[in-house]
mmCIF file of N, CA and C in Angstrom:
data_model
loop_
_atom_site.group_PDB
_atom_site.id
_atom_site.type_symbol
_atom_site.label_atom_id
_atom_site.label_comp_id
_atom_site.label_asym_id
_atom_site.label_seq_id
_atom_site.Cartn_x
_atom_site.Cartn_y
_atom_site.Cartn_z
ATOM 1 N N MET Z 1 18.861 11.541 -0.091
ATOM 2 C CA MET Z 1 19.160 11.842 1.204
ATOM 3 C C MET Z 1 18.081 10.894 1.829
ATOM 4 N N SER Z 2 17.762 10.441 3.107
ATOM 5 C CA SER Z 2 17.031 9.394 3.827
ATOM 6 C C SER Z 2 15.921 10.436 4.147
ATOM 7 N N THR Z 3 14.837 9.393 4.453
ATOM 8 C CA THR Z 3 13.625 10.139 5.377
ATOM 9 C C THR Z 3 13.305 9.400 6.111
ATOM 10 N N PRO Z 4 13.688 9.649 7.800
ATOM 11 C CA PRO Z 4 13.356 8.860 8.495
ATOM 12 C C PRO Z 4 11.862 7.872 8.774
ATOM 13 N N VAL Z 5 11.460 7.122 8.443
ATOM 14 C CA VAL Z 5 9.453 6.744 8.710
ATOM 15 C C VAL Z 5 9.604 6.336 10.137
ATOM 16 N N LYS Z 6 8.178 6.154 10.624
ATOM 17 C CA LYS Z 6 8.394 4.829 12.066
ATOM 18 C C LYS Z 6 7.586 4.407 11.707
ATOM 19 N N THR Z 7 7.989 3.389 12.176
ATOM 20 C CA THR Z 7 7.885 1.867 12.356
ATOM 21 C C THR Z 7 7.296 1.173 13.000
ATOM 22 N N PRO Z 8 5.882 0.976 13.344
ATOM 23 C CA PRO Z 8 5.294 0.811 14.906
ATOM 24 C C PRO Z 8 6.486 -0.517 14.701
ATOM 25 N N LYS Z 9 5.845 -1.205 15.814
ATOM 26 C CA LYS Z 9 7.047 -2.472 16.892
ATOM 27 C C LYS Z 9 6.499 -3.486 15.445
ATOM 28 N N ASP Z 10 5.519 -4.260 15.119
ATOM 29 C CA ASP Z 10 5.346 -5.246 14.707
ATOM 30 C C ASP Z 10 4.700 -5.355 13.456
ATOM 31 N N THR Z 11 6.281 -4.870 13.058
ATOM 32 C CA THR Z 11 5.543 -5.090 11.007
ATOM 33 C C THR Z 11 6.344 -5.310 10.658
ATOM 34 N N VAL Z 12 5.566 -5.699 9.693
ATOM 35 C CA VAL Z 12 6.306 -6.679 8.613
ATOM 36 C C VAL Z 12 6.567 -6.672 7.697
ATOM 37 N N HIS Z 13 7.497 -6.771 7.020
ATOM 38 C CA HIS Z 13 8.349 -5.943 6.015
ATOM 39 C C HIS Z 13 8.611 -6.844 4.679
ATOM 40 N N PHE Z 14 7.317 -7.390 3.574
ATOM 41 C CA PHE Z 14 7.337 -7.865 2.367
ATOM 42 C C PHE Z 14 8.375 -7.134 1.281
ATOM 43 N N ALA Z 15 9.406 -7.662 0.516
ATOM 44 C CA ALA Z 15 10.241 -7.323 -0.501
ATOM 45 C C ALA Z 15 10.032 -8.325 -1.739
ATOM 46 N N ILE Z 16 9.102 -7.772 -3.214
ATOM 47 C CA ILE Z 16 8.901 -8.239 -3.471
ATOM 48 C C ILE Z 16 9.449 -7.813 -4.949
ATOM 49 N N THR Z 17 9.907 -9.300 -6.070
ATOM 50 C CA THR Z 17 10.537 -8.217 -7.402
ATOM 51 C C THR Z 17 9.706 -9.206 -8.130
ATOM 52 N N ALA Z 18 8.928 -8.006 -9.675
ATOM 53 C CA ALA Z 18 7.820 -8.981 -10.242
ATOM 54 C C ALA Z 18 8.595 -8.163 -11.695
ATOM 55 N N ASP Z 19 7.913 -8.877 -12.560
ATOM 56 C CA ASP Z 19 7.642 -7.897 -14.113
ATOM 57 C C ASP Z 19 7.018 -6.305 -14.279
ATOM 58 N N ALA Z 20 7.865 -5.560 -14.822
ATOM 59 C CA ALA Z 20 7.884 -4.026 -14.946
ATOM 60 C C ALA Z 20 6.368 -4.330 -15.694
ATOM 61 N N HIS Z 21 5.316 -5.034 -15.300
ATOM 62 C CA HIS Z 21 4.255 -4.536 -16.329
ATOM 63 C C HIS Z 21 3.244 -4.185 -16.015
ATOM 64 N N PRO Z 22 2.332 -3.142 -16.045
ATOM 65 C CA PRO Z 22 1.028 -1.981 -15.661
ATOM 66 C C PRO Z 22 0.785 -2.812 -14.503
ATOM 67 N N ALA Z 23 0.451 -3.886 -14.856
ATOM 68 C CA ALA Z 23 -0.747 -4.800 -13.127
ATOM 69 C C ALA Z 23 -0.603 -4.964 -12.761
ATOM 70 N N ALA Z 24 0.799 -5.656 -12.700
ATOM 71 C CA ALA Z 24 1.748 -6.455 -11.709
ATOM 72 C C ALA Z 24 1.773 -5.573 -10.287
ATOM 73 N N LEU Z 25 1.140 -4.393 -10.279
ATOM 74 C CA LEU Z 25 1.919 -3.833 -8.253
ATOM 75 C C LEU Z 25 -0.172 -3.973 -7.904
ATOM 76 N N SER Z 26 -0.680 -3.467 -8.775
ATOM 77 C CA SER Z 26 -2.136 -3.376 -8.665
ATOM 78 C C SER Z 26 -2.230 -4.507 -7.862
ATOM 79 N N ARG Z 27 -1.996 -5.600 -8.737
ATOM 80 C CA ARG Z 27 -1.873 -7.197 -8.182
ATOM 81 C C ARG Z 27 -1.886 -7.509 -6.654
ATOM 82 N N ILE Z 28 -0.767 -6.497 -6.611
ATOM 83 C CA ILE Z 28 -0.148 -7.323 -5.712
ATOM 84 C C ILE Z 28 -0.761 -6.298 -4.302
ATOM 85 N N VAL Z 29 -1.046 -5.583 -4.598
ATOM 86 C CA VAL Z 29 -2.158 -4.748 -3.369
ATOM 87 C C VAL Z 29 -3.552 -4.921 -3.460
ATOM 88 N N GLU Z 30 -4.264 -5.483 -4.325
ATOM 89 C CA GLU Z 30 -5.050 -6.182 -4.067
ATOM 90 C C GLU Z 30 -5.111 -6.781 -3.348
ATOM 91 N N LEU Z 31 -4.043 -8.046 -2.962
ATOM 92 C CA LEU Z 31 -4.457 -9.137 -2.018
ATOM 93 C C LEU Z 31 -4.652 -8.362 -0.349
ATOM 94 N N PHE Z 32 -4.038 -7.394 -0.733
ATOM 95 C CA PHE Z 32 -3.684 -6.730 0.847
ATOM 96 C C PHE Z 32 -5.871 -6.515 1.080
ATOM 97 N N THR Z 33 -5.897 -5.406 -0.429
ATOM 98 C CA THR Z 33 -7.030 -4.369 -0.201
ATOM 99 C C THR Z 33 -8.210 -5.828 0.195
ATOM 100 N N LEU Z 34 -8.182 -6.675 -0.661
ATOM 101 C CA LEU Z 34 -8.932 -8.081 -0.052
ATOM 102 C C LEU Z 34 -9.058 -8.861 1.192
ATOM 103 N N ARG Z 35 -8.349 -8.481 1.918
ATOM 104 C CA ARG Z 35 -8.078 -8.685 3.441
ATOM 105 C C ARG Z 35 -8.979 -7.595 4.126
ATOM 106 N N ASN Z 36 -8.632 -6.732 3.676
ATOM 107 C CA ASN Z 36 -9.605 -5.416 4.558
ATOM 108 C C ASN Z 36 -7.639 -5.121 4.887
ATOM 109 N N ILE Z 37 -6.756 -4.890 4.515
ATOM 110 C CA ILE Z 37 -6.052 -4.442 5.134
ATOM 111 C C ILE Z 37 -5.113 -2.903 3.376
ATOM 112 N N THR Z 38 -4.622 -2.284 5.029
ATOM 113 C CA THR Z 38 -4.025 -1.065 4.233
ATOM 114 C C THR Z 38 -2.729 -0.544 4.588
ATOM 115 N N PRO Z 39 -1.874 -1.250 3.722
ATOM 116 C CA PRO Z 39 -0.660 -0.884 4.611
ATOM 117 C C PRO Z 39 -0.002 0.225 4.781
ATOM 118 N N ASP Z 40 0.552 -0.079 5.283
ATOM 119 C CA ASP Z 40 1.263 1.389 5.977
ATOM 120 C C ASP Z 40 2.709 1.579 5.584
ATOM 121 N N LEU Z 41 3.190 1.543 4.469
ATOM 122 C CA LEU Z 41 4.301 1.779 3.602
ATOM 123 C C LEU Z 41 4.037 1.328 2.089
ATOM 124 N N ILE Z 42 4.183 1.680 1.078
ATOM 125 C CA ILE Z 42 4.361 0.982 -0.872
ATOM 126 C C ILE Z 42 5.404 1.467 -0.676
ATOM 127 N N ARG Z 43 6.499 0.751 -1.567
ATOM 128 C CA ARG Z 43 7.706 1.806 -2.214
ATOM 129 C C ARG Z 43 7.886 1.038 -3.570
ATOM 130 N N ALA Z 44 7.691 1.639 -4.678
ATOM 131 C CA ALA Z 44 8.002 0.497 -6.390
ATOM 132 C C ALA Z 44 8.607 1.037 -6.843
ATOM 133 N N CYS Z 45 9.318 0.798 -7.013
ATOM 134 C CA CYS Z 45 10.775 1.070 -7.778
ATOM 135 C C CYS Z 45 11.181 0.045 -9.438
ATOM 136 N N CYS Z 46 11.460 0.859 -10.657
ATOM 137 C CA CYS Z 46 11.233 0.209 -11.525
ATOM 138 C C CYS Z 46 12.783 0.243 -12.317
ATOM 139 N N TYR Z 47 13.642 -1.157 -12.579
ATOM 140 C CA TYR Z 47 15.475 -1.020 -12.745
ATOM 141 C C TYR Z 47 15.484 -1.795 -14.157
ATOM 142 N N LYS Z 48 16.642 -2.076 -14.497
ATOM 143 C CA LYS Z 48 16.748 -2.980 -15.575
ATOM 144 C C LYS Z 48 17.899 -3.127 -14.990
ATOM 145 N N SER Z 49 18.020 -5.330 -14.511
ATOM 146 C CA SER Z 49 18.423 -5.854 -13.759
ATOM 147 C C SER Z 49 19.462 -6.681 -14.934
ATOM 148 N N PRO Z 50 20.937 -7.230 -15.077
ATOM 149 C CA PRO Z 50 21.294 -8.040 -15.719
ATOM 150 C C PRO Z 50 21.197 -9.267 -15.802
ATOM 151 N N ALA Z 51 20.850 -9.963 -14.886
ATOM 152 C CA ALA Z 51 19.764 -11.735 -14.644
ATOM 153 C C ALA Z 51 18.716 -11.541 -15.517
ATOM 154 N N PHE Z 52 17.748 -10.671 -15.515
ATOM 155 C CA PHE Z 52 16.788 -10.964 -16.439
ATOM 156 C C PHE Z 52 17.024 -9.545 -17.570
ATOM 157 N N PRO Z 53 16.361 -10.283 -18.380
ATOM 158 C CA PRO Z 53 16.438 -9.750 -19.733
ATOM 159 C C PRO Z 53 15.255 -8.399 -20.022
ATOM 160 N N ASP Z 54 14.491 -8.568 -19.279
ATOM 161 C CA ASP Z 54 13.592 -6.993 -19.192
ATOM 162 C C ASP Z 54 13.262 -6.492 -18.049
ATOM 163 N N GLU Z 55 12.410 -5.561 -17.542
ATOM 164 C CA GLU Z 55 12.683 -4.404 -16.575
ATOM 165 C C GLU Z 55 12.239 -5.264 -15.270
ATOM 166 N N ILE Z 56 12.400 -4.718 -14.160
ATOM 167 C CA ILE Z 56 12.231 -5.596 -12.956
ATOM 168 C C ILE Z 56 11.147 -4.592 -12.155
ATOM 169 N N LEU Z 57 9.787 -4.872 -11.900
ATOM 170 C CA LEU Z 57 9.434 -4.067 -10.587
ATOM 171 C C LEU Z 57 9.583 -4.780 -9.473
ATOM 172 N N SER Z 58 10.441 -3.479 -8.155
ATOM 173 C CA SER Z 58 10.635 -3.715 -7.142
ATOM 174 C C SER Z 58 9.743 -3.269 -6.346
ATOM 175 N N VAL Z 59 9.101 -3.536 -5.645
ATOM 176 C CA VAL Z 59 8.308 -3.421 -3.998
ATOM 177 C C VAL Z 59 8.275 -3.926 -2.712
ATOM 178 N N ASP Z 60 8.720 -2.374 -2.273
ATOM 179 C CA ASP Z 60 8.619 -3.103 -0.771
ATOM 180 C C ASP Z 60 7.101 -2.412 0.099
ATOM 181 N N ILE Z 61 6.858 -3.729 0.552
ATOM 182 C CA ILE Z 61 5.405 -3.324 1.638
ATOM 183 C C ILE Z 61 5.779 -3.362 3.290
ATOM 184 N N HIS Z 62 5.658 -2.299 3.760
ATOM 185 C CA HIS Z 62 5.120 -2.897 4.771
ATOM 186 C C HIS Z 62 4.328 -2.721 6.809
ATOM 187 N N VAL Z 63 3.751 -3.794 7.012
ATOM 188 C CA VAL Z 63 2.140 -3.740 7.201
ATOM 189 C C VAL Z 63 2.651 -3.948 8.971
ATOM 190 N N PHE Z 64 1.396 -3.314 9.664
ATOM 191 C CA PHE Z 64 1.264 -3.663 10.730
ATOM 192 C C PHE Z 64 0.151 -4.009 12.037
ATOM 193 N N GLY Z 65 0.720 -5.379 12.908
ATOM 194 C CA GLY Z 65 0.254 -5.887 13.142
ATOM 195 C C GLY Z 65 -0.517 -6.846 12.682
ATOM 196 N N LEU Z 66 0.030 -7.951 11.549
ATOM 197 C CA LEU Z 66 -0.714 -8.681 11.103
ATOM 198 C C LEU Z 66 -0.224 -10.074 12.114
ATOM 199 N N SER Z 67 -1.348 -10.924 12.311
ATOM 200 C CA SER Z 67 -0.808 -12.033 12.607
ATOM 201 C C SER Z 67 -0.072 -13.263 11.651
ATOM 202 N N VAL Z 68 0.779 -14.060 12.242
ATOM 203 C CA VAL Z 68 1.601 -14.949 11.342
ATOM 204 C C VAL Z 68 0.592 -16.106 10.566
ATOM 205 N N PRO Z 69 -0.875 -16.372 10.374
ATOM 206 C CA PRO Z 69 -1.083 -16.869 9.611
ATOM 207 C C PRO Z 69 -1.385 -15.982 8.248
ATOM 208 N N GLU Z 70 -2.059 -14.243 8.618
ATOM 209 C CA GLU Z 70 -2.234 -14.277 7.749
ATOM 210 C C GLU Z 70 -0.806 -13.852 6.643
ATOM 211 N N GLN Z 71 -0.056 -13.454 7.759
ATOM 212 C CA GLN Z 71 1.681 -13.098 6.536
ATOM 213 C C GLN Z 71 1.167 -14.229 6.317
ATOM 214 N N ASP Z 72 1.661 -15.682 6.401
ATOM 215 C CA ASP Z 72 1.875 -16.684 4.874
ATOM 216 C C ASP Z 72 0.212 -16.419 4.484
ATOM 217 N N ILE Z 73 -0.156 -16.160 4.295
ATOM 218 C CA ILE Z 73 -1.515 -16.201 3.334
ATOM 219 C C ILE Z 73 -0.841 -15.948 1.911
ATOM 220 N N ILE Z 74 -0.440 -13.892 2.724
ATOM 221 C CA ILE Z 74 -0.155 -12.874 2.222
ATOM 222 C C ILE Z 74 0.803 -13.119 1.054
ATOM 223 N N ARG Z 75 1.845 -13.309 2.042
ATOM 224 C CA ARG Z 75 3.780 -14.082 1.467
ATOM 225 C C ARG Z 75 3.151 -15.239 0.002
ATOM 226 N N HIS Z 76 2.416 -16.291 0.307
ATOM 227 C CA HIS Z 76 1.932 -17.333 -0.356
ATOM 228 C C HIS Z 76 1.368 -17.170 -1.365
ATOM 229 N N ASN Z 77 0.018 -15.874 -1.436
ATOM 230 C CA ASN Z 77 -0.873 -15.356 -2.373
ATOM 231 C C ASN Z 77 0.300 -14.332 -3.085
ATOM 232 N N MET Z 78 0.579 -14.488 -3.169
ATOM 233 C CA MET Z 78 2.377 -13.162 -3.632
ATOM 234 C C MET Z 78 2.771 -13.670 -4.114
ATOM 235 N N ALA Z 79 3.172 -15.206 -3.939
ATOM 236 C CA ALA Z 79 5.004 -15.432 -4.397
ATOM 237 C C ALA Z 79 3.331 -16.849 -6.194
ATOM 238 N N ALA Z 80 2.281 -16.727 -5.731
ATOM 239 C CA ALA Z 80 1.388 -17.092 -7.051
ATOM 240 C C ALA Z 80 0.815 -15.944 -7.980
ATOM 241 N N GLN Z 81 1.645 -15.394 -8.180
ATOM 242 C CA GLN Z 81 0.664 -14.096 -8.448
ATOM 243 C C GLN Z 81 2.669 -14.655 -10.480
ATOM 244 N N ILE Z 82 1.191 -14.565 -10.825
ATOM 245 C CA ILE Z 82 1.993 -14.674 -12.696
ATOM 246 C C ILE Z 82 3.401 -13.834 -12.855
ATOM 247 N N LEU Z 83 3.063 -12.996 -12.283
ATOM 248 C CA LEU Z 83 3.975 -11.805 -12.487
ATOM 249 C C LEU Z 83 4.964 -11.614 -11.827
ATOM 250 N N VAL Z 84 4.885 -12.033 -10.331
ATOM 251 C CA VAL Z 84 5.571 -11.912 -9.055
ATOM 252 C C VAL Z 84 6.966 -13.267 -9.219
ATOM 253 N N HIS Z 85 8.211 -12.959 -9.405
ATOM 254 C CA HIS Z 85 9.237 -13.698 -9.439
ATOM 255 C C HIS Z 85 9.691 -14.212 -7.465
ATOM 256 N N SER Z 86 9.747 -12.878 -7.123
ATOM 257 C CA SER Z 86 10.428 -13.502 -5.851
ATOM 258 C C SER Z 86 9.904 -12.803 -4.578
ATOM 259 N N VAL Z 87 9.323 -13.639 -3.944
ATOM 260 C CA VAL Z 87 8.548 -12.584 -2.067
ATOM 261 C C VAL Z 87 9.908 -12.778 -1.159
ATOM 262 N N ARG Z 88 10.032 -11.754 -0.825
ATOM 263 C CA ARG Z 88 11.059 -12.019 0.997
ATOM 264 C C ARG Z 88 10.342 -11.687 2.104
ATOM 265 N N GLN Z 89 10.272 -12.038 3.080
ATOM 266 C CA GLN Z 89 9.369 -11.636 4.364
ATOM 267 C C GLN Z 89 10.159 -11.317 5.263
ATOM 268 N N GLU Z 90 10.005 -10.592 5.935
ATOM 269 C CA GLU Z 90 11.460 -10.204 7.682
ATOM 270 C C GLU Z 90 10.497 -9.528 8.925
ATOM 271 N N ASN Z 91 10.448 -9.982 9.365
ATOM 272 C CA ASN Z 91 9.350 -8.589 10.844
ATOM 273 C C ASN Z 91 10.503 -7.957 11.426
ATOM 274 N N LEU Z 92 9.817 -7.148 11.588
ATOM 275 C CA LEU Z 92 10.810 -6.031 11.719
ATOM 276 C C LEU Z 92 10.621 -5.823 13.696
ATOM 277 N N TYR Z 93 11.208 -5.354 14.172
ATOM 278 C CA TYR Z 93 11.640 -5.025 15.947
ATOM 279 C C TYR Z 93 12.906 -4.115 16.029
ATOM 280 N N GLN Z 94 12.109 -2.671 15.848
ATOM 281 C CA GLN Z 94 12.797 -1.619 15.784
ATOM 282 C C GLN Z 94 12.436 -0.737 17.164
ATOM 283 N N LYS Z 95 13.848 -0.235 17.665
ATOM 284 C CA LYS Z 95 13.591 0.256 18.490
ATOM 285 C C LYS Z 95 13.465 2.240 17.769
ATOM 286 N N SER Z 96 14.279 1.815 16.765
ATOM 287 C CA SER Z 96 14.829 3.276 16.673
ATOM 288 C C SER Z 96 13.734 3.635 15.069
ATOM 289 N N PRO Z 97 13.777 4.754 14.077
ATOM 290 C CA PRO Z 97 12.579 5.113 13.136
ATOM 291 C C PRO Z 97 13.249 4.412 12.134
ATOM 292 N N ALA Z 98 12.983 4.123 10.578
ATOM 293 C CA ALA Z 98 13.449 3.205 9.935
ATOM 294 C C ALA Z 98 13.780 4.676 9.029
ATOM 295 N N LYS Z 99 14.820 3.945 7.851
ATOM 296 C CA LYS Z 99 14.820 5.335 7.099
ATOM 297 C C LYS Z 99 14.975 5.028 5.684
ATOM 298 N N LEU Z 100 14.738 5.201 5.135
ATOM 299 C CA LEU Z 100 13.953 4.901 3.786
ATOM 300 C C LEU Z 100 14.883 6.029 2.569
ATOM 301 N N ALA Z 101 15.681 4.915 1.762
ATOM 302 C CA ALA Z 101 16.711 6.051 0.449
ATOM 303 C C ALA Z 101 15.879 6.494 -0.239
ATOM 304 N N SER Z 102 15.903 7.761 -0.413
ATOM 305 C CA SER Z 102 15.304 8.120 -1.822
ATOM 306 C C SER Z 102 15.742 7.921 -2.900
#
């Protein structure tokens, strides 16, 4: 069932895939902590992919009000993490609430 989530107008969505290692999630979230930023939404899920021999951690993070330089720095620092495979970023400009599939 989908749960409506109110997403502020200028929200940045980071979609990260990483090794399903116990330290991966804390290392990703720490990048926000070091900049004194509290994400509005963090969703993490482990899954098995045929493309990778080990489990993968998928992390979605929404943050409201980041400047473009902050977005670039955080994205670059995430991609530099050893456990991170990929980082995708998109800006969400929505008129209606987003829905999360749980």
